[in-house]
Every structure is written in structure tokens, then in C-alpha cells.
Amino acid sequence: MKVIFNKLLAVLGSLKLTVVCLAFAIVLVFIGTLAQVQLGLYRVQCEFFRSFIVFWTPSDKPELKIPVLPGGYLIGSVLLANLIAAHLARFRTARNKLGGLLTHAGLAVLLLGQFAADMLTTESHMRLAEGEMKNYSESPVSTELAVVDVTEPDTDKVVAIPDSLLARWCRARGASEQIISHPELPFSVRVVLWLQNARLSDQPLAGFDKSPATHGFGVGLWLRDESVAPESNGRNVPAAVIELVTPTRSLGSWLVSEAIPHPQTVEFDGRTWQLSLRPRRYYRPVWLQLVKFTHEKYPGTDIPRHFSSRVRLIRPDTGEDRQVLIKLNNPLRYGAETFYQAGYDETDPSVTVLQVVRNPSWPTPYVAGAMVGLGLLIQFTKRLVGFLNNRNTP
């Protein structure tokens, strides 16, 4: 048994395996960069780098998936196993091996930290006009079905259903499996149709299907399922047809989409509800109000030279109220989140766009870099001292 373990350890810790993994990583980055032109940035990240296997689907056989490359997760996992196995096979834990141990441990922390960042990081955007105040940001890729009880004049009760559940319930086989229930809703939601990227038309154009909606803005519209937005900064415009049902009857079906700018009203059981498909929102206890947005360009061009946002930060539960300047390379760090100056609205000079990043594993690259640097310093210092001692020995 020990012989088998040592052979397995030798294979996992071999330098050849390291070179093969690094070669696959180079090929993956190169092909993934080229694929962004057709697939878009977000889809490439999911299918190439946040996966174990990269599949190729022939255009004439969309149901066929052929594995062509190891994904980023598989390459990273094998590299981590290779790193640990190499240390166990070649290095022994001792005081004179401290430099090598720290270097290997730092690389392992770096790989694990990147995996944790992929799993835990959330990125969103906050769009603010001067004078506007918000306590939420919106996802650039995910959407949600918002069912809002607006009966009370001072309070809105919101039930948000993420798009992943809408897509999953739409693919369910039985009609009973397509029902989404929530204790805050007097009715259930049945997903009749889900389109990842839809195009709407009020004319029966070629390739469009008539909307099955019986109520709201979707009556008389036509739909077509488009391919996923290929632009790196492009955004899909999903759409869904939902039916509101009770145990005794159907209230009708509605077409909801980000292309429909206004919520649709439903009256039921003496209360008023609004339906909308909107970008997924991330709420927080702190409010941001844009006081002034500065956008400077190079003279005679449209190239931005400098833009910054002066915001007022308000947190009612603690009484905090102060102003902060957010600009390039000078973000606002608050709690576990970081607010970056990401962009602006080209059509409105008074609108800023902030990127909000929540990454609980943000210290790992700094810790890993410090460990690797310290390990190399110890190793090189030890070698230098040994060299000088041998040189001075007669």
C-alpha cells in the first residue's frame, strides 16, 4: 500500500504535470480571450474559467456537448494537488526548509483564495443622478421577478424571485412542478415561458411568436429568443410569461421583461400588486446620495481625463452622515464592500456609475504574496550566507 501511495505521490508531484497544467492554462486563456467576441465576457468566464471541463457544441447539433479542454477549476485543482504532492515527496519539514515551506504554502493560499473569490464575490452597479439617493445596487447579469404589494401608501412589501428559479421552474416537466409559492403571496406563480435573451415587437415579424400573455402590456406583442449578447459589456434582456394562479382559478398570464419599463398592476383580494422583471438588487443598511459628479475630458476630444463622484453616506441606524469623494484608484471601502468609480452615462453628464464589489476573500492575495516573498527571502538569504561562509573558509 505504501508503494502505491509513493508512486501516486510521485505522479501528482512531478514537474511534468506542472508544465502540462501551465501549458493548458496558457491555451485556455488564449482561446477564452478569443471566444469573448462571440460569447461575451460573462459567458466565457462561466464556461471556460469557472468550470471543470470546457465543452464545444456543434451549431447543427445543439444537444451535443464535446469536451475539448480542461476548465479553470480543473487546472487549478490539479495544480494545487501537484503543489502539495511535490512538497510531500521532495521536501521535509525542518527549520532549514522554512523558506521552501512558506513559498509553497503561499502559492497554495493564492490558489485557494482565487477559488474562494469565485465562489463568494458579488459584483453589482449603482447608477446615481445628482441628488438621487439609493440603498441598493443592481446586478449586471442577473435578474429577478419582483412582486410588490403597493397597497399601503408608506410601505411596499417585496417578494423577489431570482431568474435561476424562473428558468428551472420553466424546465420542470409537470405543471405542478412549475408552481412557485411564497407565504407572503396570496397566489402562486407558474412559469409558462422563459427566454434568456428576448426581443419584443408589436408586429408579427419573421421568426417571432405571439406572446401568450392575457393581461398587461404583453397582450398583442411578439417574441423571439435571441442568442446571448456577445458584446463584452452587453447585457441580455430576458423575458418571461408568468401565470398567477390560486387553488380555485387562474388570474391570467403576464409578459414581464426588462424591455417593459413600467411595472404592471394586478388587483386581487382587495390589494394591489405590481409585477416587473428587473436587475437583481442587493440592499444594504447604508444610503448613498450623489452630491456632485465631475467629468473632465481632454481638450478637443471626447476622451475622459478625470471623473469622480462626491457622495453623501448616510446610515440611519448608527447616525453616520458624512461626505466621501470616490475617484479612479481611490475607492470607498465600507464594511465588506468596496465602491469603485466605474463609469458614467454618456447621454447624461450628471449621472455616475459605481461598481460595488463584495469579496470576503480579498486579503488572500496580499497574505499569499507576503508568504511567498518572505519564503524566497529566507531561502535566498540562507543560500547567500552559506555561499559567503564557504568563500571565507580557507
CSV table of C-alpha atoms in Angstrom, one decimal:
chain,number,residue,atom,x,y,z
A,1,MET,CA,0.0,0.0,0.0
A,2,LYS,CA,2.8,2.3,0.8
A,3,VAL,CA,4.5,1.6,-2.5
A,4,ILE,CA,1.3,2.5,-4.4
A,5,PHE,CA,0.9,5.7,-2.3
A,6,ASN,CA,4.5,6.7,-3.1
A,7,LYS,CA,4.0,6.1,-6.8
A,8,LEU,CA,0.8,8.1,-6.8
A,9,LEU,CA,2.6,10.9,-4.9
A,10,ALA,CA,5.4,10.9,-7.4
A,11,VAL,CA,3.0,11.2,-10.3
A,12,LEU,CA,1.0,14.0,-8.7
A,13,GLY,CA,4.1,15.9,-7.7
A,14,SER,CA,6.0,15.5,-10.9
A,15,LEU,CA,7.4,18.6,-12.7
A,16,LYS,CA,6.0,17.3,-16.0
A,17,LEU,CA,2.5,17.6,-14.6
A,18,THR,CA,3.2,21.2,-13.5
A,19,VAL,CA,4.4,22.0,-17.1
A,20,VAL,CA,1.3,20.4,-18.6
A,21,CYS,CA,-1.1,22.3,-16.4
A,22,LEU,CA,0.7,25.6,-17.1
A,23,ALA,CA,0.5,24.9,-20.8
A,24,PHE,CA,-3.2,24.1,-20.6
A,25,ALA,CA,-3.7,27.3,-18.7
A,26,ILE,CA,-2.0,29.4,-21.4
A,27,VAL,CA,-4.1,27.7,-24.1
A,28,LEU,CA,-7.3,28.2,-22.0
A,29,VAL,CA,-6.6,31.9,-21.5
A,30,PHE,CA,-5.8,32.4,-25.2
A,31,ILE,CA,-8.9,30.6,-26.5
A,32,GLY,CA,-11.1,32.1,-23.9
A,33,THR,CA,-9.9,35.6,-24.8
A,34,LEU,CA,-10.8,35.0,-28.5
A,35,ALA,CA,-14.2,33.4,-27.5
A,36,GLN,CA,-15.3,36.6,-25.9
A,37,VAL,CA,-16.0,38.1,-29.3
A,38,GLN,CA,-18.8,35.5,-29.9
A,39,LEU,CA,-19.9,34.5,-26.4
A,40,GLY,CA,-19.4,37.6,-24.3
A,41,LEU,CA,-17.3,38.2,-21.2
A,42,TYR,CA,-19.7,36.7,-18.6
A,43,ARG,CA,-20.4,33.5,-20.5
A,44,VAL,CA,-16.7,32.9,-21.2
A,45,GLN,CA,-16.0,33.3,-17.5
A,46,CYS,CA,-18.6,30.7,-16.6
A,47,GLU,CA,-17.9,28.2,-19.4
A,48,PHE,CA,-14.1,28.5,-19.6
A,49,PHE,CA,-12.7,29.6,-16.2
A,50,ARG,CA,-15.4,28.8,-13.7
A,51,SER,CA,-15.9,25.2,-14.9
A,52,PHE,CA,-14.1,21.9,-14.7
A,53,ILE,CA,-14.5,21.0,-18.4
A,54,VAL,CA,-14.9,23.2,-21.5
A,55,PHE,CA,-17.4,21.8,-23.9
A,56,TRP,CA,-17.9,22.6,-27.6
A,57,THR,CA,-21.4,22.4,-29.1
A,58,PRO,CA,-21.7,22.0,-32.9
A,59,SER,CA,-24.1,24.5,-34.4
A,60,ASP,CA,-26.1,21.9,-36.2
A,61,LYS,CA,-26.4,19.7,-33.0
A,62,PRO,CA,-27.1,21.9,-30.0
A,63,GLU,CA,-27.8,19.0,-27.8
A,64,LEU,CA,-24.3,17.5,-28.3
A,65,LYS,CA,-21.6,18.6,-26.0
A,66,ILE,CA,-18.0,17.6,-26.8
A,67,PRO,CA,-15.3,18.1,-24.1
A,68,VAL,CA,-12.3,19.9,-25.6
A,69,LEU,CA,-10.3,21.5,-22.8
A,70,PRO,CA,-9.9,21.3,-19.0
A,71,GLY,CA,-11.6,24.2,-17.4
A,72,GLY,CA,-10.1,26.7,-15.0
A,73,TYR,CA,-11.3,24.9,-11.9
A,74,LEU,CA,-9.8,21.6,-13.0
A,75,ILE,CA,-6.4,23.1,-13.9
A,76,GLY,CA,-6.4,25.0,-10.6
A,77,SER,CA,-7.3,21.9,-8.6
A,78,VAL,CA,-4.6,19.8,-10.3
A,79,LEU,CA,-2.0,22.5,-9.7
A,80,LEU,CA,-2.9,22.6,-6.0
A,81,ALA,CA,-2.7,18.8,-5.7
A,82,ASN,CA,0.6,19.0,-7.6
A,83,LEU,CA,2.0,21.6,-5.3
A,84,ILE,CA,1.0,19.7,-2.1
A,85,ALA,CA,2.3,16.4,-3.5
A,86,ALA,CA,5.6,17.9,-4.6
A,87,HIS,CA,6.1,19.3,-1.2
A,88,LEU,CA,5.3,15.9,0.5
A,89,ALA,CA,7.5,14.0,-2.0
A,90,ARG,CA,10.6,16.2,-2.1
A,91,PHE,CA,10.7,18.4,1.0
A,92,ARG,CA,10.9,17.6,4.6
A,93,THR,CA,9.5,19.8,7.4
A,94,ALA,CA,12.6,21.2,9.1
A,95,ARG,CA,13.9,24.5,10.2
A,96,ASN,CA,16.3,24.8,7.3
A,97,LYS,CA,13.4,24.2,4.9
A,98,LEU,CA,11.3,27.0,6.2
A,99,GLY,CA,11.8,29.2,3.1
A,100,GLY,CA,10.5,26.5,0.8
A,101,LEU,CA,7.6,25.6,3.1
A,102,LEU,CA,6.5,29.3,3.2
A,103,THR,CA,6.8,29.7,-0.6
A,104,HIS,CA,4.7,26.6,-1.3
A,105,ALA,CA,2.2,27.5,1.4
A,106,GLY,CA,1.8,31.0,-0.2
A,107,LEU,CA,1.1,29.5,-3.6
A,108,ALA,CA,-1.5,27.2,-2.1
A,109,VAL,CA,-3.2,30.1,-0.3
A,110,LEU,CA,-3.2,32.0,-3.6
A,111,LEU,CA,-5.0,29.2,-5.4
A,112,LEU,CA,-7.5,28.6,-2.6
A,113,GLY,CA,-8.1,32.3,-2.3
A,114,GLN,CA,-8.9,32.6,-6.0
A,115,PHE,CA,-11.4,29.7,-5.7
A,116,ALA,CA,-13.0,31.4,-2.7
A,117,ALA,CA,-13.2,34.7,-4.6
A,118,ASP,CA,-15.0,33.0,-7.5
A,119,MET,CA,-17.5,31.4,-5.1
A,120,LEU,CA,-18.1,34.3,-2.7
A,121,THR,CA,-17.6,37.5,-4.7
A,122,THR,CA,-20.6,39.5,-5.9
A,123,GLU,CA,-20.3,42.5,-8.3
A,124,SER,CA,-23.1,45.0,-8.9
A,125,HIS,CA,-23.5,48.5,-10.1
A,126,MET,CA,-25.1,51.6,-8.6
A,127,ARG,CA,-26.4,54.3,-11.0
A,128,LEU,CA,-26.9,57.6,-9.4
A,129,ALA,CA,-28.0,61.0,-10.8
A,130,GLU,CA,-27.1,64.2,-8.9
A,131,GLY,CA,-29.4,64.5,-5.9
A,132,GLU,CA,-30.6,60.9,-6.1
A,133,MET,CA,-30.3,58.6,-3.1
A,134,LYS,CA,-30.2,54.7,-3.1
A,135,ASN,CA,-29.5,51.9,-0.7
A,136,TYR,CA,-29.2,49.2,-3.3
A,137,SER,CA,-27.1,48.2,-6.3
A,138,GLU,CA,-28.1,46.1,-9.3
A,139,SER,CA,-26.5,43.0,-10.8
A,140,PRO,CA,-25.1,43.5,-14.4
A,141,VAL,CA,-26.0,39.9,-15.4
A,142,SER,CA,-28.8,38.5,-13.1
A,143,THR,CA,-32.5,39.5,-13.0
A,144,GLU,CA,-35.4,38.8,-10.6
A,145,LEU,CA,-39.1,38.8,-10.8
A,146,ALA,CA,-40.4,41.4,-8.3
A,147,VAL,CA,-43.9,41.0,-7.0
A,148,VAL,CA,-44.6,44.2,-4.9
A,149,ASP,CA,-47.6,44.8,-2.7
A,150,VAL,CA,-48.2,48.6,-3.0
A,151,THR,CA,-51.5,48.7,-1.2
A,152,GLU,CA,-50.1,50.6,1.8
A,153,PRO,CA,-49.1,54.2,0.9
A,154,ASP,CA,-46.0,54.2,3.1
A,155,THR,CA,-44.7,50.6,2.8
A,156,ASP,CA,-44.0,48.3,0.0
A,157,LYS,CA,-43.8,44.6,0.6
A,158,VAL,CA,-41.5,42.9,-2.0
A,159,VAL,CA,-41.1,39.3,-2.9
A,160,ALA,CA,-38.2,38.7,-5.3
A,161,ILE,CA,-37.8,35.5,-7.3
A,162,PRO,CA,-34.3,35.1,-8.9
A,163,ASP,CA,-34.0,34.3,-12.6
A,164,SER,CA,-32.3,31.0,-11.9
A,165,LEU,CA,-35.5,29.7,-10.2
A,166,LEU,CA,-37.6,31.0,-13.1
A,167,ALA,CA,-35.5,29.1,-15.6
A,168,ARG,CA,-35.5,26.0,-13.5
A,169,TRP,CA,-39.3,26.0,-12.9
A,170,CYS,CA,-39.9,26.6,-16.6
A,171,ARG,CA,-37.9,23.5,-17.5
A,172,ALA,CA,-39.9,21.4,-15.0
A,173,ARG,CA,-41.8,18.6,-16.7
A,174,GLY,CA,-45.1,18.6,-14.8
A,175,ALA,CA,-47.4,21.6,-14.5
A,176,SER,CA,-47.5,21.2,-10.7
A,177,GLU,CA,-43.7,21.4,-10.6
A,178,GLN,CA,-43.8,24.8,-12.3
A,179,ILE,CA,-45.6,26.4,-9.5
A,180,ILE,CA,-43.7,28.9,-7.2
A,181,SER,CA,-45.4,29.6,-3.9
A,182,HIS,CA,-44.4,32.1,-1.2
A,183,PRO,CA,-46.1,32.7,2.2
A,184,GLU,CA,-46.3,36.4,1.5
A,185,LEU,CA,-48.2,36.0,-1.7
A,186,PRO,CA,-52.0,35.2,-1.8
A,187,PHE,CA,-51.4,33.5,-5.2
A,188,SER,CA,-48.8,31.2,-6.8
A,189,VAL,CA,-46.7,31.9,-9.8
A,190,ARG,CA,-46.5,29.4,-12.7
A,191,VAL,CA,-43.7,30.0,-15.2
A,192,VAL,CA,-45.2,29.5,-18.7
A,193,LEU,CA,-42.2,30.7,-20.7
A,194,TRP,CA,-38.6,31.8,-20.0
A,195,LEU,CA,-36.3,33.4,-22.6
A,196,GLN,CA,-32.7,34.2,-21.6
A,197,ASN,CA,-32.4,37.0,-24.2
A,198,ALA,CA,-35.7,38.1,-25.8
A,199,ARG,CA,-36.6,40.6,-28.5
A,200,LEU,CA,-40.0,42.1,-28.4
A,201,SER,CA,-42.0,43.5,-31.3
A,202,ASP,CA,-45.5,44.9,-31.8
A,203,GLN,CA,-45.5,43.4,-35.4
A,204,PRO,CA,-45.6,39.8,-36.5
A,205,LEU,CA,-42.1,39.7,-37.9
A,206,ALA,CA,-40.4,36.6,-39.3
A,207,GLY,CA,-39.2,34.2,-36.6
A,208,PHE,CA,-41.4,35.9,-33.9
A,209,ASP,CA,-44.0,34.0,-31.9
A,210,LYS,CA,-47.1,35.6,-30.4
A,211,SER,CA,-47.0,36.3,-26.7
A,212,PRO,CA,-49.3,34.0,-24.7
A,213,ALA,CA,-50.0,36.8,-22.2
A,214,THR,CA,-53.6,37.5,-21.5
A,215,HIS,CA,-53.2,40.6,-19.4
A,216,GLY,CA,-50.9,43.7,-19.2
A,217,PHE,CA,-48.5,45.2,-21.7
A,218,GLY,CA,-47.7,41.8,-23.3
A,219,VAL,CA,-51.0,41.4,-24.9
A,220,GLY,CA,-50.6,41.6,-28.7
A,221,LEU,CA,-46.8,41.6,-28.6
A,222,TRP,CA,-44.5,39.2,-30.4
A,223,LEU,CA,-41.4,37.4,-29.0
A,224,ARG,CA,-38.2,35.9,-30.4
A,225,ASP,CA,-35.4,34.1,-28.5
A,226,GLU,CA,-32.2,35.8,-29.4
A,227,SER,CA,-28.7,34.4,-28.9
A,228,VAL,CA,-26.8,35.5,-25.8
A,229,ALA,CA,-25.4,39.1,-26.1
A,230,PRO,CA,-21.9,38.8,-27.5
A,231,GLU,CA,-20.6,42.2,-26.5
A,232,SER,CA,-18.2,42.2,-23.5
A,233,ASN,CA,-20.3,45.0,-22.0
A,234,GLY,CA,-23.6,43.8,-23.5
A,235,ARG,CA,-26.5,42.7,-21.3
A,236,ASN,CA,-29.1,40.1,-22.1
A,237,VAL,CA,-32.7,41.3,-22.0
A,238,PRO,CA,-34.6,38.3,-20.5
A,239,ALA,CA,-38.4,37.9,-20.6
A,240,ALA,CA,-40.9,35.6,-19.0
A,241,VAL,CA,-44.5,34.8,-19.3
A,242,ILE,CA,-46.0,34.1,-15.8
A,243,GLU,CA,-49.4,32.9,-14.8
A,244,LEU,CA,-50.9,33.8,-11.4
A,245,VAL,CA,-53.0,31.0,-10.0
A,246,THR,CA,-55.0,30.3,-6.9
A,247,PRO,CA,-56.2,26.9,-5.7
A,248,THR,CA,-59.5,27.5,-7.4
A,249,ARG,CA,-58.7,29.6,-10.6
A,250,SER,CA,-56.3,31.3,-12.8
A,251,LEU,CA,-55.9,35.1,-12.6
A,252,GLY,CA,-54.3,35.3,-16.0
A,253,SER,CA,-50.9,35.5,-17.5
A,254,TRP,CA,-48.5,38.5,-17.9
A,255,LEU,CA,-45.4,39.1,-20.0
A,256,VAL,CA,-42.6,40.6,-17.9
A,257,SER,CA,-39.3,41.8,-19.3
A,258,GLU,CA,-36.6,44.4,-18.7
A,259,ALA,CA,-37.7,45.9,-22.1
A,260,ILE,CA,-41.0,46.8,-20.4
A,261,PRO,CA,-40.1,50.0,-18.5
A,262,HIS,CA,-43.1,50.2,-16.1
A,263,PRO,CA,-44.5,47.7,-13.6
A,264,GLN,CA,-47.8,46.0,-14.4
A,265,THR,CA,-50.6,46.2,-11.9
A,266,VAL,CA,-52.7,43.3,-10.6
A,267,GLU,CA,-55.7,43.7,-8.4
A,268,PHE,CA,-56.6,40.7,-6.2
A,269,ASP,CA,-58.4,40.2,-2.9
A,270,GLY,CA,-58.6,43.9,-2.1
A,271,ARG,CA,-54.9,44.5,-2.6
A,272,THR,CA,-52.8,46.0,-5.4
A,273,TRP,CA,-49.7,44.2,-6.7
A,274,GLN,CA,-47.1,45.3,-9.2
A,275,LEU,CA,-45.1,42.8,-11.4
A,276,SER,CA,-41.8,43.6,-13.1
A,277,LEU,CA,-38.7,41.8,-14.2
A,278,ARG,CA,-35.7,43.9,-13.1
A,279,PRO,CA,-32.0,43.6,-12.4
A,280,ARG,CA,-31.3,41.7,-9.2
A,281,ARG,CA,-30.9,44.1,-6.3
A,282,TYR,CA,-28.6,44.0,-3.4
A,283,TYR,CA,-29.8,46.0,-0.5
A,284,ARG,CA,-27.6,47.4,2.3
A,285,PRO,CA,-28.2,49.5,5.5
A,286,VAL,CA,-26.2,52.4,4.2
A,287,TRP,CA,-27.6,55.0,1.7
A,288,LEU,CA,-25.6,56.9,-0.9
A,289,GLN,CA,-26.6,60.3,-2.3
A,290,LEU,CA,-24.7,61.8,-5.2
A,291,VAL,CA,-23.8,65.3,-4.3
A,292,LYS,CA,-21.7,66.2,-7.4
A,293,PHE,CA,-20.3,64.3,-10.4
A,294,THR,CA,-17.2,65.7,-12.0
A,295,HIS,CA,-16.4,64.6,-15.6
A,296,GLU,CA,-13.5,66.2,-17.3
A,297,LYS,CA,-12.3,65.5,-20.9
A,298,TYR,CA,-9.1,66.2,-22.7
A,299,PRO,CA,-9.5,69.5,-24.6
A,300,GLY,CA,-10.9,69.0,-28.1
A,301,THR,CA,-11.7,65.3,-27.6
A,302,ASP,CA,-14.3,63.0,-26.0
A,303,ILE,CA,-11.6,61.1,-24.2
A,304,PRO,CA,-12.2,61.2,-20.4
A,305,ARG,CA,-9.4,62.7,-18.4
A,306,HIS,CA,-10.8,62.6,-14.9
A,307,PHE,CA,-14.2,61.7,-13.3
A,308,SER,CA,-15.1,61.5,-9.7
A,309,SER,CA,-18.2,61.3,-7.5
A,310,ARG,CA,-18.8,63.2,-4.3
A,311,VAL,CA,-21.4,61.2,-2.4
A,312,ARG,CA,-23.1,61.6,0.9
A,313,LEU,CA,-23.0,58.5,3.1
A,314,ILE,CA,-26.0,58.1,5.4
A,315,ARG,CA,-26.6,55.2,7.8
A,316,PRO,CA,-29.8,55.8,9.8
A,317,ASP,CA,-29.3,53.0,12.4
A,318,THR,CA,-25.9,54.4,13.6
A,319,GLY,CA,-26.5,58.1,12.8
A,320,GLU,CA,-23.5,58.2,10.5
A,321,ASP,CA,-23.7,61.1,7.9
A,322,ARG,CA,-20.6,62.2,6.0
A,323,GLN,CA,-19.4,63.1,2.5
A,324,VAL,CA,-16.9,60.9,0.6
A,325,LEU,CA,-15.0,61.5,-2.7
A,326,ILE,CA,-14.8,58.5,-4.9
A,327,LYS,CA,-12.5,58.6,-7.9
A,328,LEU,CA,-10.3,56.4,-10.0
A,329,ASN,CA,-7.8,54.5,-7.9
A,330,ASN,CA,-9.4,55.9,-4.8
A,331,PRO,CA,-12.5,53.7,-3.9
A,332,LEU,CA,-14.7,53.9,-0.9
A,333,ARG,CA,-14.3,50.9,1.4
A,334,TYR,CA,-17.2,50.4,3.7
A,335,GLY,CA,-17.7,47.2,5.7
A,336,ALA,CA,-17.1,44.2,3.5
A,337,GLU,CA,-17.8,46.2,0.3
A,338,THR,CA,-15.8,48.4,-2.0
A,339,PHE,CA,-17.3,51.2,-4.1
A,340,TYR,CA,-15.3,52.0,-7.3
A,341,GLN,CA,-15.8,54.8,-9.8
A,342,ALA,CA,-16.6,52.6,-12.8
A,343,GLY,CA,-18.1,54.9,-15.4
A,344,TYR,CA,-20.7,57.4,-16.3
A,345,ASP,CA,-23.8,57.9,-18.5
A,346,GLU,CA,-22.6,59.2,-21.9
A,347,THR,CA,-26.1,60.7,-22.6
A,348,ASP,CA,-26.4,62.5,-19.2
A,349,PRO,CA,-23.4,64.3,-17.7
A,350,SER,CA,-24.9,64.3,-14.2
A,351,VAL,CA,-25.1,60.5,-13.9
A,352,THR,CA,-22.4,58.4,-12.4
A,353,VAL,CA,-22.0,54.6,-12.3
A,354,LEU,CA,-20.3,53.0,-9.3
A,355,GLN,CA,-19.2,49.4,-9.2
A,356,VAL,CA,-19.9,47.6,-5.9
A,357,VAL,CA,-17.7,44.6,-5.1
A,358,ARG,CA,-18.2,42.3,-2.1
A,359,ASN,CA,-15.2,39.9,-1.8
A,360,PRO,CA,-14.8,38.3,1.7
A,361,SER,CA,-11.5,36.7,0.5
A,362,TRP,CA,-9.9,40.0,-0.6
A,363,PRO,CA,-6.9,39.7,1.9
A,364,THR,CA,-5.7,36.3,0.5
A,365,PRO,CA,-3.6,37.7,-2.4
A,366,TYR,CA,-1.8,40.0,0.0
A,367,VAL,CA,-1.3,37.2,2.5
A,368,ALA,CA,-0.1,34.9,-0.2
A,369,GLY,CA,2.3,37.4,-1.7
A,370,ALA,CA,3.7,38.2,1.7
A,371,MET,CA,4.2,34.5,2.4
A,372,VAL,CA,5.9,33.8,-1.0
A,373,GLY,CA,8.1,36.9,-0.6
A,374,LEU,CA,9.2,36.0,2.9
A,375,GLY,CA,9.8,32.4,1.9
A,376,LEU,CA,12.0,33.4,-1.0
A,377,LEU,CA,13.8,36.0,1.1
A,378,ILE,CA,14.6,33.3,3.7
A,379,GLN,CA,15.7,30.8,1.1
A,380,PHE,CA,18.0,33.3,-0.8
A,381,THR,CA,19.4,34.7,2.5
A,382,LYS,CA,20.3,31.2,3.7
A,383,ARG,CA,21.9,30.4,0.3
A,384,LEU,CA,23.8,33.7,0.4
A,385,VAL,CA,25.1,33.2,3.9
A,386,GLY,CA,26.2,29.6,3.0
A,387,PHE,CA,28.0,30.9,-0.1
A,388,LEU,CA,29.8,33.7,1.9
A,389,ASN,CA,30.8,31.2,4.6
A,390,ASN,CA,32.3,28.8,2.1
A,391,ARG,CA,34.1,31.6,0.3
A,392,ASN,CA,35.7,32.8,3.5
A,393,THR,CA,36.7,29.3,4.6
A,394,PRO,CA,40.5,28.7,3.8
